[in-house]
mmCIF file of C-alpha atoms in Angstrom:
data_model
loop_
_atom_site.group_PDB
_atom_site.id
_atom_site.type_symbol
_atom_site.label_atom_id
_atom_site.label_comp_id
_atom_site.label_asym_id
_atom_site.label_seq_id
_atom_site.Cartn_x
_atom_site.Cartn_y
_atom_site.Cartn_z
ATOM 1 C CA UNK A 3 -27.702 -4.637 -22.367
ATOM 2 C CA UNK A 4 -24.661 -4.610 -20.082
ATOM 3 C CA UNK A 5 -23.612 -7.906 -18.548
ATOM 4 C CA UNK A 6 -24.131 -8.201 -14.771
ATOM 5 C CA UNK A 7 -21.000 -7.704 -12.693
ATOM 6 C CA UNK A 8 -20.048 -10.669 -10.474
ATOM 7 C CA UNK A 9 -20.690 -9.886 -6.822
ATOM 8 C CA UNK A 10 -17.262 -11.099 -5.716
ATOM 9 C CA UNK A 11 -15.499 -8.724 -8.102
ATOM 10 C CA UNK A 12 -17.486 -5.750 -6.816
ATOM 11 C CA UNK A 13 -16.790 -6.808 -3.213
ATOM 12 C CA UNK A 14 -13.041 -7.114 -3.837
ATOM 13 C CA UNK A 15 -12.909 -3.679 -5.469
ATOM 14 C CA UNK A 16 -14.891 -2.159 -2.597
ATOM 15 C CA UNK A 17 -12.519 -3.682 -0.045
ATOM 16 C CA UNK A 18 -9.501 -2.435 -2.003
ATOM 17 C CA UNK A 19 -10.904 1.105 -2.112
ATOM 18 C CA UNK A 20 -11.677 0.984 1.614
ATOM 19 C CA UNK A 21 -8.193 -0.304 2.451
ATOM 20 C CA UNK A 22 -6.597 2.398 0.306
ATOM 21 C CA UNK A 23 -8.687 5.117 1.965
ATOM 22 C CA UNK A 24 -8.029 3.915 5.521
ATOM 23 C CA UNK A 25 -4.346 3.376 4.808
ATOM 24 C CA UNK A 26 -3.968 6.867 3.410
ATOM 25 C CA UNK A 27 -5.839 8.315 6.380
ATOM 26 C CA UNK A 28 -3.647 6.440 8.872
ATOM 27 C CA UNK A 29 -0.457 7.412 7.064
ATOM 28 C CA UNK A 30 -1.445 11.079 6.823
ATOM 29 C CA UNK A 31 -2.040 11.328 10.559
ATOM 30 C CA UNK A 32 0.950 9.321 11.737
ATOM 31 C CA UNK A 33 3.600 10.542 9.299
ATOM 32 C CA UNK A 34 2.312 13.934 8.178
ATOM 33 C CA UNK A 35 3.722 17.223 9.410
ATOM 34 C CA UNK A 36 2.180 18.519 12.576
ATOM 35 C CA UNK A 37 0.783 15.147 13.618
ATOM 36 C CA UNK A 38 -0.182 15.248 17.251
ATOM 37 C CA UNK A 39 -0.809 18.989 17.248
ATOM 38 C CA UNK A 40 -3.953 20.630 18.622
ATOM 39 C CA UNK A 41 -7.167 19.773 16.826
ATOM 40 C CA UNK A 42 -8.882 23.103 17.600
ATOM 41 C CA UNK A 43 -7.981 26.589 18.722
ATOM 42 C CA UNK A 44 -6.872 26.478 22.409
ATOM 43 C CA UNK A 45 -8.824 29.635 23.267
ATOM 44 C CA UNK A 46 -12.014 28.074 21.929
ATOM 45 C CA UNK A 47 -11.300 24.905 23.893
ATOM 46 C CA UNK A 48 -10.820 26.974 27.053
ATOM 47 C CA UNK A 49 -14.309 28.433 26.664
ATOM 48 C CA UNK A 50 -15.801 24.937 26.660
ATOM 49 C CA UNK A 51 -14.218 23.764 29.899
ATOM 50 C CA UNK A 52 -11.664 21.269 31.091
ATOM 51 C CA UNK A 53 -12.984 18.325 29.062
ATOM 52 C CA UNK A 54 -12.809 20.387 25.913
ATOM 53 C CA UNK A 55 -9.286 21.532 26.748
ATOM 54 C CA UNK A 56 -8.235 17.901 26.977
ATOM 55 C CA UNK A 57 -9.999 17.214 23.665
ATOM 56 C CA UNK A 58 -8.266 20.208 22.134
ATOM 57 C CA UNK A 59 -4.912 18.518 22.578
ATOM 58 C CA UNK A 60 -6.158 15.407 20.780
ATOM 59 C CA UNK A 61 -5.519 15.316 17.034
ATOM 60 C CA UNK A 62 -7.924 14.003 14.467
ATOM 61 C CA UNK A 63 -8.113 10.292 15.320
ATOM 62 C CA UNK A 64 -6.523 7.730 13.050
ATOM 63 C CA UNK A 65 -8.513 4.682 11.874
ATOM 64 C CA UNK A 66 -6.640 2.489 14.354
ATOM 65 C CA UNK A 67 -7.680 4.750 17.236
ATOM 66 C CA UNK A 68 -11.264 4.813 15.991
ATOM 67 C CA UNK A 69 -11.267 1.013 15.813
ATOM 68 C CA UNK A 70 -10.110 0.782 19.442
ATOM 69 C CA UNK A 71 -12.801 3.228 20.538
ATOM 70 C CA UNK A 72 -15.427 1.374 18.482
ATOM 71 C CA UNK A 73 -14.555 -1.854 20.238
ATOM 72 C CA UNK A 74 -14.935 -0.112 23.607
ATOM 73 C CA UNK A 75 -18.387 1.150 22.662
ATOM 74 C CA UNK A 76 -19.569 -2.160 21.205
ATOM 75 C CA UNK A 77 -18.472 -4.184 24.226
ATOM 76 C CA UNK A 78 -21.295 -2.590 26.222
ATOM 77 C CA UNK A 79 -23.579 -0.696 23.827
ATOM 78 C CA UNK A 80 -26.610 -0.620 26.147
ATOM 79 C CA UNK A 81 -25.197 0.727 29.392
ATOM 80 C CA UNK A 82 -27.047 3.436 31.318
ATOM 81 C CA UNK A 83 -25.064 5.574 33.750
ATOM 82 C CA UNK A 84 -27.394 8.534 33.851
ATOM 83 C CA UNK A 85 -29.657 10.552 31.556
ATOM 84 C CA UNK A 86 -26.699 12.021 29.670
ATOM 85 C CA UNK A 87 -24.477 8.934 29.654
ATOM 86 C CA UNK A 88 -25.993 6.026 27.743
ATOM 87 C CA UNK A 89 -24.529 3.500 25.336
ATOM 88 C CA UNK A 90 -24.519 4.002 21.590
ATOM 89 C CA UNK A 91 -26.855 1.025 21.142
ATOM 90 C CA UNK A 92 -29.524 2.754 23.236
ATOM 91 C CA UNK A 93 -29.066 5.989 21.294
ATOM 92 C CA UNK A 94 -29.484 4.225 17.944
ATOM 93 C CA UNK A 95 -32.528 2.366 19.285
ATOM 94 C CA UNK A 96 -34.182 5.629 20.352
ATOM 95 C CA UNK A 97 -33.619 7.164 16.932
ATOM 96 C CA UNK A 98 -34.754 4.038 15.103
ATOM 97 C CA UNK A 99 -37.910 3.836 17.198
ATOM 98 C CA UNK A 100 -38.838 7.435 16.430
ATOM 99 C CA UNK A 101 -38.134 6.990 12.730
ATOM 100 C CA UNK A 102 -40.168 3.785 12.408
ATOM 101 C CA UNK A 103 -43.118 5.189 14.348
ATOM 102 C CA UNK A 104 -43.264 8.404 12.320
ATOM 103 C CA UNK A 105 -42.685 6.458 9.102
ATOM 104 C CA UNK A 106 -45.507 3.970 9.694
ATOM 105 C CA UNK A 107 -47.943 6.719 10.716
ATOM 106 C CA UNK A 108 -47.048 8.511 7.487
ATOM 107 C CA UNK A 109 -47.629 5.290 5.519
ATOM 108 C CA UNK A 110 -51.069 4.861 7.091
ATOM 109 C CA UNK A 111 -51.996 8.332 5.853
ATOM 110 C CA UNK A 112 -50.081 8.586 2.570
ATOM 111 C CA UNK A 113 -50.916 5.247 0.941
ATOM 112 C CA UNK A 114 -54.728 5.409 1.258
ATOM 113 C CA UNK A 115 -54.732 9.115 0.348
ATOM 114 C CA UNK A 116 -52.415 8.412 -2.585
ATOM 115 C CA UNK A 117 -54.819 5.713 -3.750
ATOM 116 C CA UNK A 118 -57.704 8.183 -3.642
ATOM 117 C CA UNK A 119 -55.713 10.856 -5.490
ATOM 118 C CA UNK A 120 -54.535 8.397 -8.133
ATOM 119 C CA UNK A 121 -58.043 7.086 -8.786
ATOM 120 C CA UNK A 122 -59.743 10.503 -8.856
ATOM 121 C CA UNK A 123 -58.492 13.159 -11.305
ATOM 122 C CA UNK A 124 -60.755 15.711 -9.590
ATOM 123 C CA UNK A 125 -59.253 15.039 -6.159
ATOM 124 C CA UNK A 126 -55.771 15.134 -7.692
ATOM 125 C CA UNK A 127 -56.391 18.553 -9.209
ATOM 126 C CA UNK A 128 -57.901 19.867 -5.973
ATOM 127 C CA UNK A 129 -55.135 18.679 -3.629
ATOM 128 C CA UNK A 130 -52.141 19.195 -5.903
ATOM 129 C CA UNK A 131 -51.684 22.924 -5.033
ATOM 130 C CA UNK A 132 -51.577 22.126 -1.310
ATOM 131 C CA UNK A 133 -49.112 19.296 -1.855
ATOM 132 C CA UNK A 134 -46.820 21.425 -4.004
ATOM 133 C CA UNK A 135 -46.818 24.234 -1.413
ATOM 134 C CA UNK A 136 -46.132 22.014 1.613
ATOM 135 C CA UNK A 137 -43.761 19.495 0.039
ATOM 136 C CA UNK A 138 -40.719 21.826 -0.381
ATOM 137 C CA UNK A 139 -40.890 23.066 3.229
ATOM 138 C CA UNK A 140 -37.959 21.787 5.257
ATOM 139 C CA UNK A 141 -39.156 19.315 7.906
ATOM 140 C CA UNK A 142 -37.111 21.145 10.543
ATOM 141 C CA UNK A 143 -39.125 24.299 9.850
ATOM 142 C CA UNK A 144 -42.050 22.507 11.507
ATOM 143 C CA UNK A 145 -40.075 21.824 14.690
ATOM 144 C CA UNK A 146 -40.795 25.148 16.498
ATOM 145 C CA UNK A 147 -44.532 24.779 15.868
ATOM 146 C CA UNK A 148 -44.425 21.143 16.968
ATOM 147 C CA UNK A 149 -42.562 21.982 20.176
ATOM 148 C CA UNK A 150 -44.996 24.807 20.953
ATOM 149 C CA UNK A 151 -48.182 22.824 20.306
ATOM 150 C CA UNK A 152 -47.155 19.324 21.400
ATOM 151 C CA UNK A 153 -44.781 20.445 24.182
ATOM 152 C CA UNK A 154 -42.890 17.173 24.076
ATOM 153 C CA UNK A 155 -39.532 16.936 22.319
ATOM 154 C CA UNK A 156 -39.716 13.223 21.534
ATOM 155 C CA UNK A 157 -43.222 13.394 20.045
ATOM 156 C CA UNK A 158 -42.222 16.540 18.153
ATOM 157 C CA UNK A 159 -39.356 14.611 16.550
ATOM 158 C CA UNK A 160 -41.808 11.873 15.535
ATOM 159 C CA UNK A 161 -44.078 14.524 14.017
ATOM 160 C CA UNK A 162 -41.165 15.881 11.974
ATOM 161 C CA UNK A 163 -40.458 12.356 10.702
ATOM 162 C CA UNK A 164 -44.124 12.034 9.763
ATOM 163 C CA UNK A 165 -44.005 15.288 7.799
ATOM 164 C CA UNK A 166 -40.863 14.421 5.856
ATOM 165 C CA UNK A 167 -41.969 10.824 5.172
ATOM 166 C CA UNK A 168 -45.444 11.479 3.864
ATOM 167 C CA UNK A 169 -44.667 13.281 0.595
ATOM 168 C CA UNK A 170 -42.585 10.678 -1.308
ATOM 169 C CA UNK A 171 -45.029 7.926 -0.362
ATOM 170 C CA UNK A 172 -48.054 10.036 -1.251
ATOM 171 C CA UNK A 173 -46.747 11.136 -4.645
ATOM 172 C CA UNK A 174 -45.384 7.726 -5.639
ATOM 173 C CA UNK A 175 -48.605 5.979 -4.618
ATOM 174 C CA UNK A 176 -50.715 8.451 -6.589
ATOM 175 C CA UNK A 177 -48.429 8.092 -9.614
ATOM 176 C CA UNK A 178 -48.426 4.304 -9.475
ATOM 177 C CA UNK A 179 -52.210 4.088 -9.117
ATOM 178 C CA UNK A 180 -52.888 6.638 -11.874
ATOM 179 C CA UNK A 181 -50.622 4.826 -14.329
ATOM 180 C CA UNK A 182 -52.014 1.309 -14.023
ATOM 181 C CA UNK A 183 -52.560 -0.028 -17.535
ATOM 182 C CA UNK A 184 -55.972 0.785 -18.907
ATOM 183 C CA UNK A 185 -56.378 -2.686 -20.409
ATOM 184 C CA UNK A 186 -56.050 -4.287 -16.975
ATOM 185 C CA UNK A 187 -58.778 -2.030 -15.625
ATOM 186 C CA UNK A 188 -60.926 -2.771 -18.662
ATOM 187 C CA UNK A 189 -60.558 -6.494 -18.010
ATOM 188 C CA UNK A 190 -61.674 -5.943 -14.404
ATOM 189 C CA UNK A 191 -64.724 -4.032 -15.612
ATOM 190 C CA UNK A 192 -65.472 -6.767 -18.147
ATOM 191 C CA UNK A 193 -65.427 -9.319 -15.321
ATOM 192 C CA UNK A 194 -67.725 -6.987 -13.342
ATOM 193 C CA UNK A 195 -65.263 -6.635 -10.477
ATOM 194 C CA UNK A 196 -66.344 -4.062 -7.896
ATOM 195 C CA UNK A 197 -64.342 -0.990 -6.897
ATOM 196 C CA UNK A 198 -62.785 -2.581 -3.828
ATOM 197 C CA UNK A 199 -61.980 -5.836 -5.608
ATOM 198 C CA UNK A 200 -60.388 -3.919 -8.490
ATOM 199 C CA UNK A 201 -58.382 -1.794 -6.045
ATOM 200 C CA UNK A 202 -56.969 -4.756 -4.120
ATOM 201 C CA UNK A 203 -56.659 -7.369 -6.877
ATOM 202 C CA UNK A 204 -55.581 -5.203 -9.833
ATOM 203 C CA UNK A 205 -54.420 -1.725 -8.850
ATOM 204 C CA UNK A 206 -52.518 -2.550 -5.651
ATOM 205 C CA UNK A 207 -50.341 -5.331 -7.151
ATOM 206 C CA UNK A 208 -49.621 -3.186 -10.219
ATOM 207 C CA UNK A 209 -48.704 -0.094 -8.180
ATOM 208 C CA UNK A 210 -46.856 -1.946 -5.392
ATOM 209 C CA UNK A 211 -43.308 -1.505 -6.848
ATOM 210 C CA UNK A 212 -43.874 2.236 -7.231
ATOM 211 C CA UNK A 213 -45.296 2.474 -3.710
ATOM 212 C CA UNK A 214 -42.249 0.667 -2.307
ATOM 213 C CA UNK A 215 -39.979 3.050 -4.193
ATOM 214 C CA UNK A 216 -41.669 5.946 -2.407
ATOM 215 C CA UNK A 217 -41.261 4.154 0.923
ATOM 216 C CA UNK A 218 -37.540 3.640 0.273
ATOM 217 C CA UNK A 219 -37.121 7.335 -0.466
ATOM 218 C CA UNK A 220 -39.121 8.244 2.637
ATOM 219 C CA UNK A 221 -37.165 6.032 5.026
ATOM 220 C CA UNK A 222 -33.877 7.493 3.794
ATOM 221 C CA UNK A 223 -35.102 11.056 4.287
ATOM 222 C CA UNK A 224 -36.570 10.193 7.686
ATOM 223 C CA UNK A 225 -33.313 8.686 8.936
ATOM 224 C CA UNK A 226 -31.426 11.743 7.697
ATOM 225 C CA UNK A 227 -33.840 14.201 9.333
ATOM 226 C CA UNK A 228 -33.982 12.478 12.730
ATOM 227 C CA UNK A 229 -30.291 13.202 13.304
ATOM 228 C CA UNK A 230 -30.812 16.930 12.783
ATOM 229 C CA UNK A 231 -34.038 16.918 14.812
ATOM 230 C CA UNK A 232 -32.373 15.237 17.776
ATOM 231 C CA UNK A 233 -29.552 17.751 17.671
ATOM 232 C CA UNK A 234 -32.182 20.459 18.181
ATOM 233 C CA UNK A 235 -34.341 18.820 20.837
ATOM 234 C CA UNK A 236 -31.609 16.917 22.716
ATOM 235 C CA UNK A 237 -32.279 14.230 25.307
ATOM 236 C CA UNK A 238 -31.688 10.892 23.576
ATOM 237 C CA UNK A 239 -30.927 9.561 20.119
ATOM 238 C CA UNK A 240 -27.926 9.289 17.846
ATOM 239 C CA UNK A 241 -28.268 12.931 16.755
ATOM 240 C CA UNK A 242 -28.114 14.112 20.348
ATOM 241 C CA UNK A 243 -25.181 11.759 20.930
ATOM 242 C CA UNK A 244 -23.259 13.321 18.030
ATOM 243 C CA UNK A 245 -23.874 16.820 19.367
ATOM 244 C CA UNK A 246 -22.928 15.778 22.908
ATOM 245 C CA UNK A 247 -19.667 14.227 21.701
ATOM 246 C CA UNK A 248 -18.888 17.405 19.782
ATOM 247 C CA UNK A 249 -19.333 19.392 22.985
ATOM 248 C CA UNK A 250 -16.823 16.997 24.552
ATOM 249 C CA UNK A 251 -14.618 17.214 21.421
ATOM 250 C CA UNK A 252 -14.626 13.419 21.140
ATOM 251 C CA UNK A 253 -13.836 13.250 17.447
ATOM 252 C CA UNK A 254 -13.474 9.474 17.402
ATOM 253 C CA UNK A 255 -16.999 9.096 18.807
ATOM 254 C CA UNK A 256 -18.344 11.466 16.146
ATOM 255 C CA UNK A 257 -16.742 9.420 13.366
ATOM 256 C CA UNK A 258 -18.189 6.242 14.901
ATOM 257 C CA UNK A 259 -21.633 7.849 15.065
ATOM 258 C CA UNK A 260 -21.379 8.795 11.384
ATOM 259 C CA UNK A 261 -20.479 5.186 10.585
ATOM 260 C CA UNK A 262 -23.438 3.893 12.620
ATOM 261 C CA UNK A 263 -25.831 6.322 10.939
ATOM 262 C CA UNK A 264 -24.661 5.180 7.521
ATOM 263 C CA UNK A 265 -24.892 1.475 8.347
ATOM 264 C CA UNK A 266 -28.383 1.739 9.823
ATOM 265 C CA UNK A 267 -29.521 3.770 6.816
ATOM 266 C CA UNK A 268 -28.075 1.126 4.498
ATOM 267 C CA UNK A 269 -29.857 -1.647 6.408
ATOM 268 C CA UNK A 270 -33.211 0.157 6.244
ATOM 269 C CA UNK A 271 -32.868 0.758 2.507
ATOM 270 C CA UNK A 272 -31.829 -2.840 1.813
ATOM 271 C CA UNK A 273 -34.759 -4.161 3.855
ATOM 272 C CA UNK A 274 -37.286 -2.166 1.861
ATOM 273 C CA UNK A 275 -35.410 -3.047 -1.332
ATOM 274 C CA UNK A 276 -35.825 -6.729 -0.471
ATOM 275 C CA UNK A 277 -39.564 -6.247 0.055
ATOM 276 C CA UNK A 278 -39.744 -4.321 -3.212
ATOM 277 C CA UNK A 279 -38.135 -7.258 -4.988
ATOM 278 C CA UNK A 280 -40.807 -9.579 -3.611
ATOM 279 C CA UNK A 281 -43.687 -7.472 -4.907
ATOM 280 C CA UNK A 282 -42.137 -6.563 -8.252
ATOM 281 C CA UNK A 283 -43.440 -8.290 -11.337
ATOM 282 C CA UNK A 284 -42.009 -8.818 -14.783
ATOM 283 C CA UNK A 285 -43.909 -9.047 -18.034
#
């Protein structure tokens, strides 16, 4: 078994790689040939208006420029100056709210249904064809139907999050429940534990790590999908903000949005990973 790597060594190497990457990026843009030239075709910029023409004369931003712009955005992340001009903190909050709502609705459906599927081979065999047909469908393919039936872009985005979140949780819950050790179930029967007592005192603790694994997968997919969904429906959210900044050719803002998306995704995964560590057991 490999020895664990000290955390400080991994952190130092990560910082060195980051510094090397940012330094190379800065050097390439400040000392490379053609630095300061147009970032996009001028004719294309002209089609997008005056703001785009100004953006067209702005090169790909260097890390130092992105850092300055990031500081400007973080000084007042929750400002509201109109429906199409809101701070990045508000945009992230909108996206996070939609993701968490769709994710928890999916958990309320997937975990009990996964329990039932895992405990009943007949139900598993009956529902498996439907699951295998619906699971590969792209969540965004549901967006036109959601917009037509629900007629609300924000709720439609939540529905898309629900659809993409339900499958990993459902399958992992069913797998974890179906693979609980037979001897543990036999002990519960020997002690004459009822179905509900066995489910909550034996099966749930044994399957909890697998269920949390499915939830970690689901939250990552949900956070990825919400960006694309908000680009389609517009209005609010970090996905809409990215698309709006592209229309303005604000490349620094787009890079900052990518950074924010990654950091929030990392935080969500680490949070569920922490909970998974609490419920995990070792023999």
